[in-house]
PDB file of C-alpha atoms and ligand atoms in Angstrom:
ATOM      1  CA  UNK D   1     214.634 127.447  95.421  1.00 89.00           C
ATOM      2  CA  UNK D   2     215.195 129.259  92.130  1.00 96.00           C
ATOM      3  CA  UNK D   3     214.090 132.829  91.456  1.00 98.00           C
ATOM      4  CA  UNK D   4     212.939 133.134  87.865  1.00 98.00           C
ATOM      5  CA  UNK D   5     212.133 136.389  86.066  1.00 98.00           C
ATOM      6  CA  UNK D   6     209.791 135.838  83.101  1.00 98.00           C
ATOM      7  CA  UNK D   7     209.839 138.634  80.521  1.00 98.00           C
ATOM      8  CA  UNK D   8     206.773 138.775  78.282  1.00 98.00           C
ATOM      9  CA  UNK D   9     204.888 136.672  80.798  1.00 98.00           C
ATOM     10  CA  UNK D  10     201.618 136.702  78.895  1.00 97.00           C
ATOM     11  CA  UNK D  11     203.201 135.168  75.785  1.00 97.00           C
ATOM     12  CA  UNK D  12     201.791 131.882  74.565  1.00 98.00           C
ATOM     13  CA  UNK D  13     204.813 129.792  75.598  1.00 98.00           C
ATOM     14  CA  UNK D  14     205.272 131.705  78.849  1.00 98.00           C
ATOM     15  CA  UNK D  15     201.711 130.892  79.951  1.00 97.00           C
ATOM     16  CA  UNK D  16     202.403 127.158  79.569  1.00 97.00           C
ATOM     17  CA  UNK D  17     205.745 127.569  81.357  1.00 98.00           C
ATOM     18  CA  UNK D  18     204.198 129.441  84.314  1.00 97.00           C
ATOM     19  CA  UNK D  19     201.743 126.595  84.757  1.00 96.00           C
ATOM     20  CA  UNK D  20     204.568 124.018  84.726  1.00 97.00           C
ATOM     21  CA  UNK D  21     206.799 126.052  87.053  1.00 97.00           C
ATOM     22  CA  UNK D  22     203.975 126.232  89.598  1.00 96.00           C
ATOM     23  CA  UNK D  23     202.953 122.576  89.292  1.00 96.00           C
ATOM     24  CA  UNK D  24     206.338 120.876  88.947  1.00 97.00           C
ATOM     25  CA  UNK D  25     208.889 123.081  90.756  1.00 97.00           C
ATOM     26  CA  UNK D  26     209.244 125.245  93.845  1.00 97.00           C
ATOM     27  CA  UNK D  27     210.568 128.197  91.829  1.00 98.00           C
ATOM     28  CA  UNK D  28     209.609 131.737  92.796  1.00 98.00           C
ATOM     29  CA  UNK D  29     208.346 133.599  89.750  1.00 98.00           C
ATOM     30  CA  UNK D  30     208.465 137.276  88.863  1.00 98.00           C
ATOM     31  CA  UNK D  31     206.164 137.928  85.919  1.00 98.00           C
ATOM     32  CA  UNK D  32     207.172 141.013  83.947  1.00 98.00           C
ATOM     33  CA  UNK D  33     204.668 142.189  81.365  1.00 98.00           C
ATOM     34  CA  UNK D  34     203.154 145.298  79.861  1.00 97.00           C
ATOM     35  CA  UNK D  35     199.548 144.669  80.885  1.00 96.00           C
ATOM     36  CA  UNK D  36     199.011 142.575  84.000  1.00 93.00           C
ATOM     37  CA  UNK D  37     195.234 142.649  83.493  1.00 92.00           C
ATOM     38  CA  UNK D  38     195.694 140.071  80.744  1.00 90.00           C
ATOM     39  CA  UNK D  39     197.097 137.429  83.112  1.00 90.00           C
ATOM     40  CA  UNK D  40     194.784 134.640  84.162  1.00 82.00           C
ATOM     41  CA  UNK D  41     195.012 131.888  86.791  1.00 76.00           C
ATOM     42  CA  UNK D  42     198.263 132.916  88.425  1.00 83.00           C
ATOM     43  CA  UNK D  43     197.089 133.339  91.994  1.00 81.00           C
ATOM     44  CA  UNK D  44     200.002 131.874  93.916  1.00 88.00           C
ATOM     45  CA  UNK D  45     202.110 133.023  96.827  1.00 94.00           C
ATOM     46  CA  UNK D  46     205.091 132.146  94.625  1.00 96.00           C
ATOM     47  CA  UNK D  47     204.185 134.734  91.985  1.00 96.00           C
ATOM     48  CA  UNK D  48     205.081 138.415  91.958  1.00 96.00           C
ATOM     49  CA  UNK D  49     203.887 140.634  89.127  1.00 96.00           C
ATOM     50  CA  UNK D  50     205.695 143.654  87.693  1.00 97.00           C
ATOM     51  CA  UNK D  51     203.981 145.756  85.066  1.00 97.00           C
ATOM     52  CA  UNK D  52     206.712 147.007  82.778  1.00 98.00           C
ATOM     53  CA  UNK D  53     208.123 147.308  79.291  1.00 98.00           C
ATOM     54  CA  UNK D  54     211.379 145.555  78.396  1.00 98.00           C
ATOM     55  CA  UNK D  55     212.355 148.703  76.510  1.00 98.00           C
ATOM     56  CA  UNK D  56     212.326 150.542  79.874  1.00 98.00           C
ATOM     57  CA  UNK D  57     215.873 149.772  81.004  1.00 98.00           C
ATOM     58  CA  UNK D  58     215.562 151.240  84.503  1.00 98.00           C
ATOM     59  CA  UNK D  59     212.444 149.238  85.307  1.00 98.00           C
ATOM     60  CA  UNK D  60     214.083 146.146  83.863  1.00 98.00           C
ATOM     61  CA  UNK D  61     217.155 146.637  86.052  1.00 98.00           C
ATOM     62  CA  UNK D  62     214.936 146.872  89.136  1.00 98.00           C
ATOM     63  CA  UNK D  63     213.235 143.601  88.190  1.00 98.00           C
ATOM     64  CA  UNK D  64     216.618 141.815  87.937  1.00 98.00           C
ATOM     65  CA  UNK D  65     217.485 142.252  91.602  1.00 97.00           C
ATOM     66  CA  UNK D  66     217.686 138.878  93.356  1.00 97.00           C
ATOM     67  CA  UNK D  67     216.923 136.773  90.275  1.00 98.00           C
ATOM     68  CA  UNK D  68     218.760 133.533  89.427  1.00 98.00           C
ATOM     69  CA  UNK D  69     217.333 132.939  85.968  1.00 98.00           C
ATOM     70  CA  UNK D  70     215.865 135.211  83.305  1.00 99.00           C
ATOM     71  CA  UNK D  71     213.505 133.639  80.768  1.00 99.00           C
ATOM     72  CA  UNK D  72     212.809 136.010  77.872  1.00 99.00           C
ATOM     73  CA  UNK D  73     209.669 135.159  75.899  1.00 98.00           C
ATOM     74  CA  UNK D  74     209.458 138.236  73.708  1.00 98.00           C
ATOM     75  CA  UNK D  75     208.371 139.426  70.284  1.00 98.00           C
ATOM     76  CA  UNK D  76     208.668 142.803  68.572  1.00 97.00           C
ATOM     77  CA  UNK D  77     211.772 145.006  68.852  1.00 98.00           C
ATOM     78  CA  UNK D  78     213.958 142.046  69.698  1.00 98.00           C
ATOM     79  CA  UNK D  79     217.335 143.671  69.035  1.00 98.00           C
ATOM     80  CA  UNK D  80     216.793 146.518  71.470  1.00 98.00           C
ATOM     81  CA  UNK D  81     215.219 144.084  73.924  1.00 98.00           C
ATOM     82  CA  UNK D  82     218.270 141.804  73.747  1.00 98.00           C
ATOM     83  CA  UNK D  83     220.570 144.776  74.380  1.00 98.00           C
ATOM     84  CA  UNK D  84     218.483 145.847  77.370  1.00 98.00           C
ATOM     85  CA  UNK D  85     218.271 142.346  78.830  1.00 99.00           C
ATOM     86  CA  UNK D  86     222.046 141.837  78.570  1.00 98.00           C
ATOM     87  CA  UNK D  87     222.731 145.269  80.070  1.00 98.00           C
ATOM     88  CA  UNK D  88     220.266 144.818  82.934  1.00 98.00           C
ATOM     89  CA  UNK D  89     221.535 141.312  83.737  1.00 98.00           C
ATOM     90  CA  UNK D  90     225.135 142.497  83.761  1.00 98.00           C
ATOM     91  CA  UNK D  91     224.211 145.396  86.037  1.00 98.00           C
ATOM     92  CA  UNK D  92     222.703 142.993  88.595  1.00 97.00           C
ATOM     93  CA  UNK D  93     225.162 140.112  88.186  1.00 97.00           C
ATOM     94  CA  UNK D  94     222.438 137.756  86.983  1.00 98.00           C
ATOM     95  CA  UNK D  95     224.022 135.264  84.577  1.00 98.00           C
ATOM     96  CA  UNK D  96     221.519 132.654  83.453  1.00 98.00           C
ATOM     97  CA  UNK D  97     219.379 133.565  80.425  1.00 98.00           C
ATOM     98  CA  UNK D  98     216.926 131.481  78.437  1.00 99.00           C
ATOM     99  CA  UNK D  99     216.053 133.325  75.226  1.00 99.00           C
ATOM    100  CA  UNK D 100     213.271 132.228  72.863  1.00 98.00           C
ATOM    101  CA  UNK D 101     214.170 132.746  69.217  1.00 98.00           C
ATOM    102  CA  UNK D 102     213.046 130.892  66.095  1.00 97.00           C
ATOM    103  CA  UNK D 103     214.125 128.108  63.788  1.00 97.00           C
ATOM    104  CA  UNK D 104     215.846 129.323  60.646  1.00 96.00           C
ATOM    105  CA  UNK D 105     218.084 132.082  62.017  1.00 96.00           C
ATOM    106  CA  UNK D 106     221.279 130.391  60.837  1.00 96.00           C
ATOM    107  CA  UNK D 107     219.826 129.072  57.550  1.00 94.00           C
ATOM    108  CA  UNK D 108     219.829 125.680  59.283  1.00 96.00           C
ATOM    109  CA  UNK D 109     216.434 124.420  58.095  1.00 95.00           C
ATOM    110  CA  UNK D 110     216.972 122.119  55.085  1.00 93.00           C
ATOM    111  CA  UNK D 111     215.130 123.368  51.988  1.00 89.00           C
ATOM    112  CA  UNK D 112     213.925 126.615  53.629  1.00 86.00           C
ATOM    113  CA  UNK D 113     215.275 130.128  53.251  1.00 82.00           C
ATOM    114  CA  UNK D 114     213.937 132.634  55.729  1.00 78.00           C
ATOM    115  CA  UNK D 115     214.977 136.114  54.689  1.00 78.00           C
ATOM    116  CA  UNK D 116     214.568 139.489  56.332  1.00 89.00           C
ATOM    117  CA  UNK D 117     211.511 138.449  58.324  1.00 90.00           C
ATOM    118  CA  UNK D 118     213.860 136.667  60.711  1.00 95.00           C
ATOM    119  CA  UNK D 119     216.353 139.529  61.019  1.00 96.00           C
ATOM    120  CA  UNK D 120     215.144 140.636  64.477  1.00 97.00           C
ATOM    121  CA  UNK D 121     215.516 137.004  65.620  1.00 98.00           C
ATOM    122  CA  UNK D 122     218.955 136.651  64.005  1.00 97.00           C
ATOM    123  CA  UNK D 123     220.290 139.944  65.292  1.00 98.00           C
ATOM    124  CA  UNK D 124     218.974 139.536  68.822  1.00 98.00           C
ATOM    125  CA  UNK D 125     220.400 136.009  69.031  1.00 98.00           C
ATOM    126  CA  UNK D 126     223.767 137.420  67.919  1.00 98.00           C
ATOM    127  CA  UNK D 127     223.599 139.985  70.747  1.00 98.00           C
ATOM    128  CA  UNK D 128     222.889 137.242  73.281  1.00 98.00           C
ATOM    129  CA  UNK D 129     225.693 135.065  71.862  1.00 98.00           C
ATOM    130  CA  UNK D 130     228.070 138.019  71.990  1.00 98.00           C
ATOM    131  CA  UNK D 131     227.431 138.518  75.717  1.00 98.00           C
ATOM    132  CA  UNK D 132     229.286 136.842  78.568  1.00 98.00           C
ATOM    133  CA  UNK D 133     226.037 135.433  79.957  1.00 98.00           C
ATOM    134  CA  UNK D 134     225.225 131.779  80.579  1.00 98.00           C
ATOM    135  CA  UNK D 135     222.624 131.773  77.857  1.00 99.00           C
ATOM    136  CA  UNK D 136     220.576 129.074  76.178  1.00 99.00           C
ATOM    137  CA  UNK D 137     218.838 130.173  72.985  1.00 99.00           C
ATOM    138  CA  UNK D 138     215.868 128.076  71.867  1.00 99.00           C
ATOM    139  CA  UNK D 139     215.008 127.903  68.166  1.00 98.00           C
ATOM    140  CA  UNK D 140     211.618 126.190  68.103  1.00 98.00           C
ATOM    141  CA  UNK D 141     209.761 125.049  65.008  1.00 98.00           C
ATOM    142  CA  UNK D 142     206.158 126.120  64.307  1.00 97.00           C
ATOM    143  CA  UNK D 143     204.060 126.005  67.449  1.00 98.00           C
ATOM    144  CA  UNK D 144     201.110 123.648  67.841  1.00 98.00           C
ATOM    145  CA  UNK D 145     198.619 123.475  70.699  1.00 98.00           C
ATOM    146  CA  UNK D 146     198.954 119.697  70.949  1.00 98.00           C
ATOM    147  CA  UNK D 147     198.718 118.460  74.520  1.00 97.00           C
ATOM    148  CA  UNK D 148     202.011 116.569  74.415  1.00 98.00           C
ATOM    149  CA  UNK D 149     205.624 116.787  75.504  1.00 98.00           C
ATOM    150  CA  UNK D 150     207.538 115.367  72.569  1.00 98.00           C
ATOM    151  CA  UNK D 151     210.634 117.075  71.220  1.00 98.00           C
ATOM    152  CA  UNK D 152     214.181 116.578  70.064  1.00 98.00           C
ATOM    153  CA  UNK D 153     217.075 118.986  70.070  1.00 98.00           C
ATOM    154  CA  UNK D 154     219.593 119.922  67.410  1.00 98.00           C
ATOM    155  CA  UNK D 155     222.697 121.921  68.246  1.00 98.00           C
ATOM    156  CA  UNK D 156     223.950 124.988  66.400  1.00 98.00           C
ATOM    157  CA  UNK D 157     225.861 123.820  63.325  1.00 97.00           C
ATOM    158  CA  UNK D 158     223.564 120.829  62.789  1.00 98.00           C
ATOM    159  CA  UNK D 159     220.680 120.835  60.286  1.00 97.00           C
ATOM    160  CA  UNK D 160     217.297 121.469  61.934  1.00 97.00           C
ATOM    161  CA  UNK D 161     215.122 118.343  62.075  1.00 96.00           C
ATOM    162  CA  UNK D 162     211.350 118.299  61.703  1.00 94.00           C
ATOM    163  CA  UNK D 163     209.066 121.323  61.456  1.00 94.00           C
ATOM    164  CA  UNK D 164     206.513 121.637  64.287  1.00 97.00           C
ATOM    165  CA  UNK D 165     206.646 121.506  68.060  1.00 98.00           C
ATOM    166  CA  UNK D 166     203.995 121.840  70.750  1.00 98.00           C
ATOM    167  CA  UNK D 167     203.975 124.933  72.952  1.00 98.00           C
ATOM    168  CA  UNK D 168     203.871 122.573  75.912  1.00 98.00           C
ATOM    169  CA  UNK D 169     207.129 120.924  74.800  1.00 98.00           C
ATOM    170  CA  UNK D 170     208.948 124.244  74.496  1.00 98.00           C
ATOM    171  CA  UNK D 171     207.638 125.308  77.911  1.00 98.00           C
ATOM    172  CA  UNK D 172     208.734 121.978  79.420  1.00 98.00           C
ATOM    173  CA  UNK D 173     212.261 122.489  78.077  1.00 98.00           C
ATOM    174  CA  UNK D 174     212.348 126.066  79.412  1.00 99.00           C
ATOM    175  CA  UNK D 175     211.425 124.857  82.895  1.00 98.00           C
ATOM    176  CA  UNK D 176     213.989 122.048  82.779  1.00 98.00           C
ATOM    177  CA  UNK D 177     216.721 124.483  81.709  1.00 98.00           C
ATOM    178  CA  UNK D 178     215.746 126.954  84.419  1.00 98.00           C
ATOM    179  CA  UNK D 179     215.941 124.487  87.285  1.00 98.00           C
ATOM    180  CA  UNK D 180     218.915 122.394  86.096  1.00 98.00           C
ATOM    181  CA  UNK D 181     222.229 124.120  86.839  1.00 96.00           C
ATOM    182  CA  UNK D 182     224.726 123.905  83.982  1.00 97.00           C
ATOM    183  CA  UNK D 183     222.298 122.493  81.411  1.00 98.00           C
ATOM    184  CA  UNK D 184     223.060 123.493  77.790  1.00 98.00           C
ATOM    185  CA  UNK D 185     224.997 126.614  78.793  1.00 98.00           C
ATOM    186  CA  UNK D 186     226.106 128.905  75.924  1.00 98.00           C
ATOM    187  CA  UNK D 187     224.234 126.758  73.427  1.00 98.00           C
ATOM    188  CA  UNK D 188     221.621 127.496  70.778  1.00 98.00           C
ATOM    189  CA  UNK D 189     219.159 124.631  70.425  1.00 98.00           C
ATOM    190  CA  UNK D 190     216.782 123.720  67.612  1.00 98.00           C
ATOM    191  CA  UNK D 191     213.609 122.257  69.143  1.00 98.00           C
ATOM    192  CA  UNK D 192     211.104 120.192  67.164  1.00 98.00           C
ATOM    193  CA  UNK D 193     208.861 117.149  67.304  1.00 98.00           C
ATOM    194  CA  UNK D 194     210.602 113.988  66.094  1.00 96.00           C
ATOM    195  CA  UNK D 195     209.225 112.940  62.687  1.00 90.00           C
TER     196      UNK D 195
HETATM  197  N1  NAP B 201     204.304 130.980  66.322  1.00 86.45           N
HETATM  198  C1  NAP B 201     205.289 130.138  66.005  1.00 86.45           C
HETATM  199  O1  NAP B 201     205.077 129.082  65.394  1.00 86.45           O
HETATM  200  C2  NAP B 201     206.713 130.479  66.411  1.00 86.45           C
HETATM  201  C3  NAP B 201     207.731 129.586  66.118  1.00 86.45           C
HETATM  202  C4  NAP B 201     209.033 129.863  66.558  1.00 86.45           C
HETATM  203  C5  NAP B 201     209.297 131.024  67.285  1.00 86.45           C
HETATM  204  N2  NAP B 201     208.262 131.903  67.537  1.00 86.45           N
HETATM  205  C6  NAP B 201     208.608 133.096  68.337  1.00 86.45           C
HETATM  206  O2  NAP B 201     208.806 132.690  69.685  1.00 86.45           O
HETATM  207  C7  NAP B 201     208.607 133.812  70.541  1.00 86.45           C
HETATM  208  C8  NAP B 201     207.694 133.409  71.683  1.00 86.45           C
HETATM  209  O3  NAP B 201     206.460 132.984  71.141  1.00 86.45           O
HETATM  210  P1  NAP B 201     205.047 133.260  71.866  1.00 86.45           P
HETATM  211  O4  NAP B 201     203.988 132.642  71.007  1.00 86.45           O
HETATM  212  O5  NAP B 201     205.141 132.911  73.273  1.00 86.45           O
HETATM  213  O6  NAP B 201     204.993 134.850  71.662  1.00 86.45           O
HETATM  214  P2  NAP B 201     203.804 135.854  72.010  1.00 86.45           P
HETATM  215  O7  NAP B 201     202.603 135.123  72.483  1.00 86.45           O
HETATM  216  O8  NAP B 201     203.691 136.787  70.835  1.00 86.45           O
HETATM  217  O9  NAP B 201     204.435 136.634  73.258  1.00 86.45           O
HETATM  218  C9  NAP B 201     205.402 137.608  73.148  1.00 86.45           C
HETATM  219  C10 NAP B 201     205.230 138.534  74.318  1.00 86.45           C
HETATM  220  O10 NAP B 201     206.184 139.601  74.189  1.00 86.45           O
HETATM  221  C11 NAP B 201     205.606 140.678  74.867  1.00 86.45           C
HETATM  222  N3  NAP B 201     206.238 141.933  74.526  1.00 86.45           N
HETATM  223  C12 NAP B 201     206.353 142.503  73.302  1.00 86.45           C
HETATM  224  N4  NAP B 201     206.980 143.685  73.405  1.00 86.45           N
HETATM  225  C13 NAP B 201     207.246 143.863  74.742  1.00 86.45           C
HETATM  226  C14 NAP B 201     207.870 144.888  75.471  1.00 86.45           C
HETATM  227  N5  NAP B 201     208.369 145.976  74.858  1.00 86.45           N
HETATM  228  N6  NAP B 201     207.984 144.758  76.806  1.00 86.45           N
HETATM  229  C15 NAP B 201     207.477 143.668  77.447  1.00 86.45           C
HETATM  230  N7  NAP B 201     206.876 142.652  76.787  1.00 86.45           N
HETATM  231  C16 NAP B 201     206.766 142.755  75.465  1.00 86.45           C
HETATM  232  C17 NAP B 201     204.169 140.673  74.437  1.00 86.45           C
HETATM  233  O11 NAP B 201     203.454 141.345  75.452  1.00 86.45           O
HETATM  234  P3  NAP B 201     202.027 142.022  75.263  1.00 86.45           P
HETATM  235  O12 NAP B 201     201.081 140.977  75.772  1.00 86.45           O
HETATM  236  O13 NAP B 201     202.098 143.233  76.124  1.00 86.45           O
HETATM  237  O14 NAP B 201     201.861 142.329  73.806  1.00 86.45           O
HETATM  238  C18 NAP B 201     203.846 139.181  74.371  1.00 86.45           C
HETATM  239  O15 NAP B 201     203.156 138.706  75.503  1.00 86.45           O
HETATM  240  C19 NAP B 201     208.022 134.916  69.665  1.00 86.45           C
HETATM  241  O16 NAP B 201     209.038 135.828  69.321  1.00 86.45           O
HETATM  242  C20 NAP B 201     207.543 134.145  68.448  1.00 86.45           C
HETATM  243  O17 NAP B 201     207.498 134.944  67.282  1.00 86.45           O
HETATM  244  C21 NAP B 201     206.991 131.632  67.126  1.00 86.45           C
END
């Protein structure tokens, strides 16, 4: 049984992932979010809720205790969040991190140049990559609400393929990574729907 801490648990991908974790796995979930009143349909004996801010390092450290996997589904001050997540995981000896980023952070999307708008994504990914953690960074394409699981992966150093990907596909990959020991460790994966 895997203990999974979900940071930013009311995020659009996280909500799909929580649903999949509860339906398809026996994982125990800790949902960490700023406003628990926003959560819907998560009544399960396998769910614990912590109201907290990822910028609150002490609260974050408390949430790390006993976790096997951290899944960060965050937006906003991503650099400081990445620093806090790495510090809190190191403090609790939690090693496995799944970090949601964005396509384009390495200039890997053919024909597209994403400038400063992606800096928080770039810089936070660099912090994760500079850690000793067993991380997997996901760089999804534009999200769709299509009810499908259909994606392909590109590795760092390869050109990104495609453009869009369903939220459900990204969530499916998160769950697979979380429950499969050793899968795509210390990798940064482009994720998109095959064209
Ligand atoms: N939209 C796209 O097509 C696309 C494509 C590729 C990548 N992305 C990126 O992928 C990431 C995940 O996407 P998503 O749609 O799931 O994001 P989302 O719905 O915006 O969720 C991000 C979550 O981060 C939480 N958060 C922000 N600051 C926080 C803090 N200080 N402490 C705790 N939680 C905090 C927010 O919580 P609150 O509910 O409290 O605000 C929110 O629930 C985002 O960074 C997004 O920009 C998006």
